[in-house]
Amino acid sequence: MRLHDSGLAEVVALADPNEASLARIKERRPELADVPTFSDYREMLDKVTMDGVQIHSPHCFHAQQMLDALDAGLHVLCEKPMTSTVADAKAVIAKRDQTGKILTVSYQRHYEPTYQFIREKAQGGDLGTLQMVSLVLSQDWLRATRGTWRQSLAMSCGGQLNDSGSHLVDMMLWTTGLQADRVYAEINRFGCEVDIDSAISVRFVGGPLGNVTIMGASPTPFWEFFGVWGSEGAVIYDRVNGLQVQRLGQEPQVPELPPMQNNPDLNFVRAILGLEEPGVPAECGLRVSEFTEAAWRSAEAEQPVLVQEM
């Protein structure tokens, strides 16, 4: 509950159809003991005076809950993925524009100094002309989420690509500023309703290439790799070995980075107060939905799919 701890905001209500979940959060956070609770979020929107809401529900509920909250005149911070379809993403952005409220997505890597550094190098010209992006996410997602809503297509709308993989897809697009042109994907489901492993090739507008590898059935510990190569150098990040800048004929450089100073919760509050801009605008959620939906369609059709057709 970093939102409550910020000193800039107060949690005034909780909504969850699961009474056990509400009891658990009150047990863990005694300062919320007297906060009113609701089994139906719409009743909360109707009865409680507040400035904004955070949405942490299963993916299938995000779009309607955002629309209802915006219609109620509230600012919204939504857990990833913002939506699971391009149509829903465009609908909530249109509602944001209509209401004039803040709509942001909880992609915490936007606030991590590592990825801020990668973005600075990728878009600042230090790497030259961007040529290739490669990312890998390895996680024991298949076994860890078995029997939960995350492996229900009706509830999650998709699998590992739409869940943990969503973070790295967002980083690929946000750090580089590249726009995906066409996508080709192969998916393994291992007998599940949703995607578990995904191998995705992408060509960006202007010619750069990319590879996205999402391993949800990995037998190894969580691992994340992210690399951007340009004509003059590369920046490579490995969750185990750290961050390096590499150039031809030079020793790898390890930059010194500041500590993380912000997060989605603090940014949301500060944005409402007019102290800073939203760190993850809803357009980031739209770009991720475009890429993800194109990958799903490609795997189904067994051929490349143009992102602009989403």
Short mmCIF file of C-alpha atoms in Angstrom, two decimals:
data_model
loop_
_atom_site.label_atom_id
_atom_site.label_comp_id
_atom_site.label_asym_id
_atom_site.label_seq_id
_atom_site.Cartn_x
_atom_site.Cartn_y
_atom_site.Cartn_z
CA MET A 1 0.00 0.00 0.00
CA ARG A 2 2.60 2.55 -1.07
CA LEU A 3 -0.29 4.82 -2.05
CA HIS A 4 -1.40 5.03 1.60
CA ASP A 5 2.19 5.41 2.81
CA SER A 6 2.98 8.36 0.52
CA GLY A 7 1.56 10.97 2.89
CA LEU A 8 -0.11 12.57 -0.12
CA ALA A 9 -3.23 10.42 -0.31
CA GLU A 10 -5.59 8.38 1.83
CA VAL A 11 -7.30 5.09 1.02
CA VAL A 12 -11.01 5.77 1.61
CA ALA A 13 -12.67 2.58 0.32
CA LEU A 14 -12.01 -0.97 -0.84
CA ALA A 15 -14.05 -3.02 -3.30
CA ASP A 16 -13.74 -6.75 -3.94
CA PRO A 17 -16.41 -9.43 -4.48
CA ASN A 18 -14.27 -11.80 -2.37
CA GLU A 19 -14.83 -11.17 1.34
CA ALA A 20 -11.72 -13.15 2.25
CA SER A 21 -9.57 -10.80 0.15
CA LEU A 22 -11.00 -7.76 1.91
CA ALA A 23 -10.42 -9.34 5.31
CA ARG A 24 -6.86 -10.26 4.36
CA ILE A 25 -5.84 -6.75 3.33
CA LYS A 26 -7.32 -5.29 6.52
CA GLU A 27 -5.40 -7.84 8.56
CA ARG A 28 -2.16 -6.94 6.79
CA ARG A 29 -2.82 -3.20 6.97
CA PRO A 30 -4.47 -2.39 10.34
CA GLU A 31 -4.73 1.31 9.40
CA LEU A 32 -7.46 0.29 6.94
CA ALA A 33 -9.58 -1.38 9.59
CA ASP A 34 -12.32 1.26 9.50
CA VAL A 35 -12.28 1.85 5.73
CA PRO A 36 -15.67 0.94 4.19
CA THR A 37 -15.74 -2.10 1.93
CA PHE A 38 -17.97 -3.06 -0.98
CA SER A 39 -18.63 -6.28 -2.85
CA ASP A 40 -19.65 -4.28 -5.93
CA TYR A 41 -17.28 -1.56 -7.11
CA ARG A 42 -20.18 0.32 -8.71
CA GLU A 43 -21.75 0.84 -5.31
CA MET A 44 -18.43 2.22 -4.08
CA LEU A 45 -18.28 4.64 -7.02
CA ASP A 46 -21.80 5.79 -6.20
CA LYS A 47 -21.46 6.18 -2.43
CA VAL A 48 -17.87 7.24 -1.68
CA THR A 49 -16.37 10.68 -2.32
CA MET A 50 -12.88 10.24 -3.77
CA ASP A 51 -10.48 11.60 -6.37
CA GLY A 52 -9.28 8.45 -8.07
CA VAL A 53 -9.29 4.66 -8.11
CA GLN A 54 -6.77 1.90 -8.63
CA ILE A 55 -7.90 -1.18 -10.57
CA HIS A 56 -6.27 -4.51 -9.68
CA SER A 57 -8.91 -6.94 -10.93
CA PRO A 58 -8.54 -9.83 -13.41
CA HIS A 59 -7.83 -8.60 -16.92
CA CYS A 60 -11.29 -9.18 -18.34
CA PHE A 61 -12.79 -6.55 -16.01
CA HIS A 62 -10.33 -3.72 -16.67
CA ALA A 63 -12.03 -2.00 -19.57
CA GLN A 64 -15.52 -1.70 -18.07
CA GLN A 65 -14.19 -0.71 -14.66
CA MET A 66 -12.08 2.05 -16.22
CA LEU A 67 -15.04 3.32 -18.23
CA ASP A 68 -17.28 3.34 -15.14
CA ALA A 69 -14.68 5.12 -13.01
CA LEU A 70 -14.00 7.76 -15.65
CA ASP A 71 -17.75 8.28 -16.06
CA ALA A 72 -17.91 8.84 -12.30
CA GLY A 73 -15.44 11.72 -12.69
CA LEU A 74 -12.46 9.86 -11.20
CA HIS A 75 -8.83 9.55 -12.19
CA VAL A 76 -7.70 5.98 -12.86
CA LEU A 77 -4.55 3.92 -12.35
CA CYS A 78 -5.04 0.47 -13.91
CA GLU A 79 -2.92 -2.61 -13.37
CA LYS A 80 -1.35 -4.11 -16.49
CA PRO A 81 -2.40 -4.97 -19.09
CA MET A 82 -4.58 -1.89 -19.48
CA THR A 83 -6.84 -3.86 -21.82
CA SER A 84 -6.65 -7.12 -23.71
CA THR A 85 -8.03 -5.82 -27.01
CA VAL A 86 -7.23 -2.84 -29.18
CA ALA A 87 -10.91 -1.92 -29.38
CA ASP A 88 -11.15 -1.66 -25.58
CA ALA A 89 -7.94 0.37 -25.41
CA LYS A 90 -9.27 2.89 -27.91
CA ALA A 91 -12.59 3.06 -26.05
CA VAL A 92 -11.03 3.90 -22.68
CA ILE A 93 -8.70 6.48 -24.25
CA ALA A 94 -11.69 8.13 -25.91
CA LYS A 95 -13.47 8.19 -22.53
CA ARG A 96 -10.37 9.72 -20.92
CA ASP A 97 -10.32 12.45 -23.53
CA GLN A 98 -14.03 13.06 -23.07
CA THR A 99 -13.82 13.34 -19.29
CA GLY A 100 -10.44 15.07 -19.07
CA LYS A 101 -9.31 12.72 -16.30
CA ILE A 102 -5.94 11.04 -15.80
CA LEU A 103 -5.68 7.46 -17.04
CA THR A 104 -2.39 5.71 -16.42
CA VAL A 105 -1.07 2.14 -16.34
CA SER A 106 0.91 0.41 -13.59
CA TYR A 107 4.05 -0.43 -15.58
CA GLN A 108 6.68 0.08 -12.87
CA ARG A 109 9.66 -0.32 -15.20
CA HIS A 110 9.01 3.22 -16.49
CA TYR A 111 10.35 4.42 -13.13
CA GLU A 112 13.34 2.06 -12.91
CA PRO A 113 16.64 3.91 -13.53
CA THR A 114 17.88 0.97 -15.61
CA TYR A 115 15.14 1.27 -18.20
CA GLN A 116 15.22 5.06 -18.08
CA PHE A 117 18.92 4.81 -18.95
CA ILE A 118 18.19 2.40 -21.83
CA ARG A 119 15.56 4.81 -23.16
CA GLU A 120 18.01 7.74 -22.97
CA LYS A 121 20.65 5.79 -24.91
CA ALA A 122 18.24 4.33 -27.46
CA GLN A 123 16.47 7.58 -28.28
CA GLY A 124 19.32 10.02 -27.61
CA GLY A 125 21.45 8.98 -30.58
CA ASP A 126 24.30 7.39 -28.57
CA LEU A 127 23.70 4.00 -30.20
CA GLY A 128 23.41 5.40 -33.71
CA THR A 129 20.66 4.06 -35.93
CA LEU A 130 18.67 1.41 -34.11
CA GLN A 131 18.92 -2.00 -35.79
CA MET A 132 17.77 -4.73 -33.40
CA VAL A 133 15.89 -5.24 -30.14
CA SER A 134 15.86 -8.53 -28.28
CA LEU A 135 14.14 -9.45 -25.04
CA VAL A 136 13.68 -12.63 -23.06
CA LEU A 137 11.46 -13.35 -20.08
CA SER A 138 11.87 -16.73 -18.37
CA GLN A 139 9.46 -17.64 -15.59
CA ASP A 140 7.80 -20.71 -14.06
CA TRP A 141 4.43 -19.15 -14.88
CA LEU A 142 2.71 -22.35 -16.02
CA ARG A 143 3.07 -24.11 -12.68
CA ALA A 144 2.84 -20.99 -10.50
CA THR A 145 -0.55 -19.93 -11.92
CA ARG A 146 -2.10 -23.35 -12.45
CA GLY A 147 -5.68 -23.45 -11.17
CA THR A 148 -5.98 -19.65 -10.97
CA TRP A 149 -7.91 -17.15 -13.08
CA ARG A 150 -4.72 -16.32 -14.98
CA GLN A 151 -5.04 -19.55 -16.95
CA SER A 152 -8.74 -19.03 -17.67
CA LEU A 153 -9.17 -17.46 -21.10
CA ALA A 154 -12.49 -15.89 -20.08
CA MET A 155 -10.90 -14.17 -17.07
CA SER A 156 -7.37 -13.39 -18.24
CA CYS A 157 -8.09 -12.94 -21.97
CA GLY A 158 -4.63 -14.36 -22.64
CA GLY A 159 -1.64 -16.00 -21.01
CA GLN A 160 1.95 -15.18 -20.13
CA LEU A 161 2.36 -12.73 -23.03
CA ASN A 162 -0.58 -10.71 -21.70
CA ASP A 163 0.59 -11.02 -18.08
CA SER A 164 4.27 -10.76 -17.10
CA GLY A 165 5.29 -10.52 -20.75
CA SER A 166 3.27 -7.34 -21.05
CA HIS A 167 5.94 -5.50 -19.04
CA LEU A 168 8.74 -6.26 -21.50
CA VAL A 169 6.63 -5.58 -24.57
CA ASP A 170 5.87 -2.17 -23.07
CA MET A 171 9.59 -1.59 -22.42
CA MET A 172 10.53 -2.60 -25.96
CA LEU A 173 8.21 0.04 -27.39
CA TRP A 174 8.73 2.73 -24.74
CA THR A 175 12.53 2.66 -24.50
CA THR A 176 13.15 2.59 -28.25
CA GLY A 177 10.26 4.73 -29.47
CA LEU A 178 9.92 2.22 -32.32
CA GLN A 179 6.53 1.39 -33.82
CA ALA A 180 5.80 -2.23 -34.68
CA ASP A 181 4.90 -2.71 -38.35
CA ARG A 182 4.31 -6.46 -38.62
CA VAL A 183 4.51 -9.38 -36.24
CA TYR A 184 4.94 -13.13 -36.66
CA ALA A 185 4.34 -15.37 -33.64
CA GLU A 186 4.52 -19.04 -32.69
CA ILE A 187 2.85 -20.10 -29.43
CA ASN A 188 2.84 -23.22 -27.24
CA ARG A 189 -0.05 -23.68 -24.81
CA PHE A 190 0.94 -27.00 -23.20
CA GLY A 191 -2.70 -28.06 -23.10
CA CYS A 192 -3.89 -24.80 -21.49
CA GLU A 193 -6.51 -22.37 -22.77
CA VAL A 194 -3.96 -19.55 -22.93
CA ASP A 195 -0.51 -18.95 -24.38
CA ILE A 196 2.38 -20.13 -22.20
CA ASP A 197 5.51 -19.88 -24.41
CA SER A 198 5.71 -17.33 -27.22
CA ALA A 199 8.41 -16.77 -29.85
CA ILE A 200 7.71 -13.53 -31.70
CA SER A 201 9.53 -11.79 -34.54
CA VAL A 202 8.77 -8.16 -35.30
CA ARG A 203 9.75 -5.69 -38.01
CA PHE A 204 9.46 -2.09 -36.94
CA VAL A 205 8.51 0.86 -39.11
CA GLY A 206 11.69 1.99 -40.85
CA GLY A 207 13.35 -1.43 -40.87
CA PRO A 208 14.71 -2.40 -37.42
CA LEU A 209 14.03 -5.96 -36.28
CA GLY A 210 13.07 -7.44 -32.93
CA ASN A 211 12.74 -10.75 -31.14
CA VAL A 212 10.45 -11.34 -28.17
CA THR A 213 10.85 -14.61 -26.28
CA ILE A 214 8.37 -15.27 -23.47
CA MET A 215 8.95 -18.55 -21.62
CA GLY A 216 6.13 -19.33 -19.24
CA ALA A 217 7.00 -23.00 -18.77
CA SER A 218 10.58 -22.38 -17.72
CA PRO A 219 12.10 -24.76 -15.14
CA THR A 220 14.61 -22.06 -14.14
CA PRO A 221 14.27 -19.06 -11.78
CA PHE A 222 12.85 -15.75 -13.02
CA TRP A 223 15.19 -14.19 -15.57
CA GLU A 224 14.90 -11.09 -17.71
CA PHE A 225 17.11 -10.00 -20.61
CA PHE A 226 16.76 -6.82 -22.65
CA GLY A 227 19.06 -5.58 -25.40
CA VAL A 228 19.04 -2.72 -27.91
CA TRP A 229 21.62 -2.66 -30.72
CA GLY A 230 22.39 0.28 -32.97
CA SER A 231 24.93 1.08 -35.67
CA GLU A 232 27.31 2.62 -33.09
CA GLY A 233 26.80 0.52 -29.98
CA ALA A 234 24.49 -1.48 -27.78
CA VAL A 235 22.96 -1.35 -24.33
CA ILE A 236 22.30 -4.71 -22.72
CA TYR A 237 20.55 -5.51 -19.46
CA ASP A 238 20.45 -8.83 -17.68
CA ARG A 239 18.62 -9.15 -14.33
CA VAL A 240 21.47 -11.36 -13.09
CA ASN A 241 24.55 -9.64 -14.53
CA GLY A 242 23.34 -6.05 -14.65
CA LEU A 243 23.55 -3.26 -17.24
CA GLN A 244 26.31 -2.66 -19.79
CA VAL A 245 26.99 -0.27 -22.66
CA GLN A 246 29.07 -1.87 -25.40
CA ARG A 247 30.90 -0.35 -28.36
CA LEU A 248 33.13 -1.92 -31.00
CA GLY A 249 36.75 -2.05 -29.85
CA GLN A 250 36.02 -0.79 -26.34
CA GLU A 251 35.64 -2.43 -22.96
CA PRO A 252 32.03 -2.70 -21.77
CA GLN A 253 30.97 0.21 -19.57
CA VAL A 254 28.87 -0.26 -16.44
CA PRO A 255 26.97 2.96 -15.71
CA GLU A 256 26.26 4.18 -12.18
CA LEU A 257 22.54 4.69 -11.74
CA PRO A 258 20.60 6.62 -9.11
CA PRO A 259 18.17 4.82 -6.79
CA MET A 260 14.56 4.46 -7.87
CA GLN A 261 12.70 7.61 -6.77
CA ASN A 262 9.21 7.03 -8.12
CA ASN A 263 6.64 4.30 -8.72
CA PRO A 264 3.18 4.03 -10.33
CA ASP A 265 1.34 4.80 -7.08
CA LEU A 266 3.31 7.94 -6.24
CA ASN A 267 3.22 9.16 -9.81
CA PHE A 268 -0.56 8.70 -9.92
CA VAL A 269 -1.05 10.83 -6.80
CA ARG A 270 1.44 13.47 -7.90
CA ALA A 271 -0.19 13.66 -11.31
CA ILE A 272 -3.62 14.22 -9.73
CA LEU A 273 -2.09 16.99 -7.62
CA GLY A 274 -0.53 18.57 -10.72
CA LEU A 275 3.02 17.94 -9.48
CA GLU A 276 4.15 15.82 -12.44
CA GLU A 277 2.93 14.28 -15.66
CA PRO A 278 1.53 10.73 -15.79
CA GLY A 279 4.51 8.44 -16.22
CA VAL A 280 2.67 5.78 -18.22
CA PRO A 281 -0.02 7.38 -20.38
CA ALA A 282 -2.82 5.18 -21.68
CA GLU A 283 -1.27 5.26 -25.15
CA CYS A 284 1.42 2.89 -23.81
CA GLY A 285 -1.35 0.44 -22.97
CA LEU A 286 -2.77 0.82 -26.47
CA ARG A 287 0.61 0.07 -28.09
CA VAL A 288 0.99 -3.07 -25.98
CA SER A 289 -2.53 -4.22 -26.89
CA GLU A 290 -1.80 -3.67 -30.59
CA PHE A 291 1.36 -5.78 -30.41
CA THR A 292 -0.17 -8.52 -28.27
CA GLU A 293 -3.34 -8.88 -30.31
CA ALA A 294 -1.27 -8.97 -33.51
CA ALA A 295 0.85 -11.77 -32.03
CA TRP A 296 -2.22 -13.81 -31.06
CA ARG A 297 -3.75 -13.36 -34.52
CA SER A 298 -0.46 -14.29 -36.17
CA ALA A 299 -0.16 -17.51 -34.18
CA GLU A 300 -3.73 -18.42 -35.05
CA ALA A 301 -3.32 -17.63 -38.76
CA GLU A 302 0.24 -19.00 -38.94
CA GLN A 303 1.37 -15.96 -40.89
CA PRO A 304 2.61 -12.41 -40.23
CA VAL A 305 0.05 -9.80 -39.21
CA LEU A 306 0.22 -6.05 -39.84
CA VAL A 307 -0.11 -4.12 -36.58
CA GLN A 308 -1.85 -1.23 -38.35
CA GLU A 309 -4.73 -3.61 -39.06
CA MET A 310 -5.47 -4.04 -35.35
#
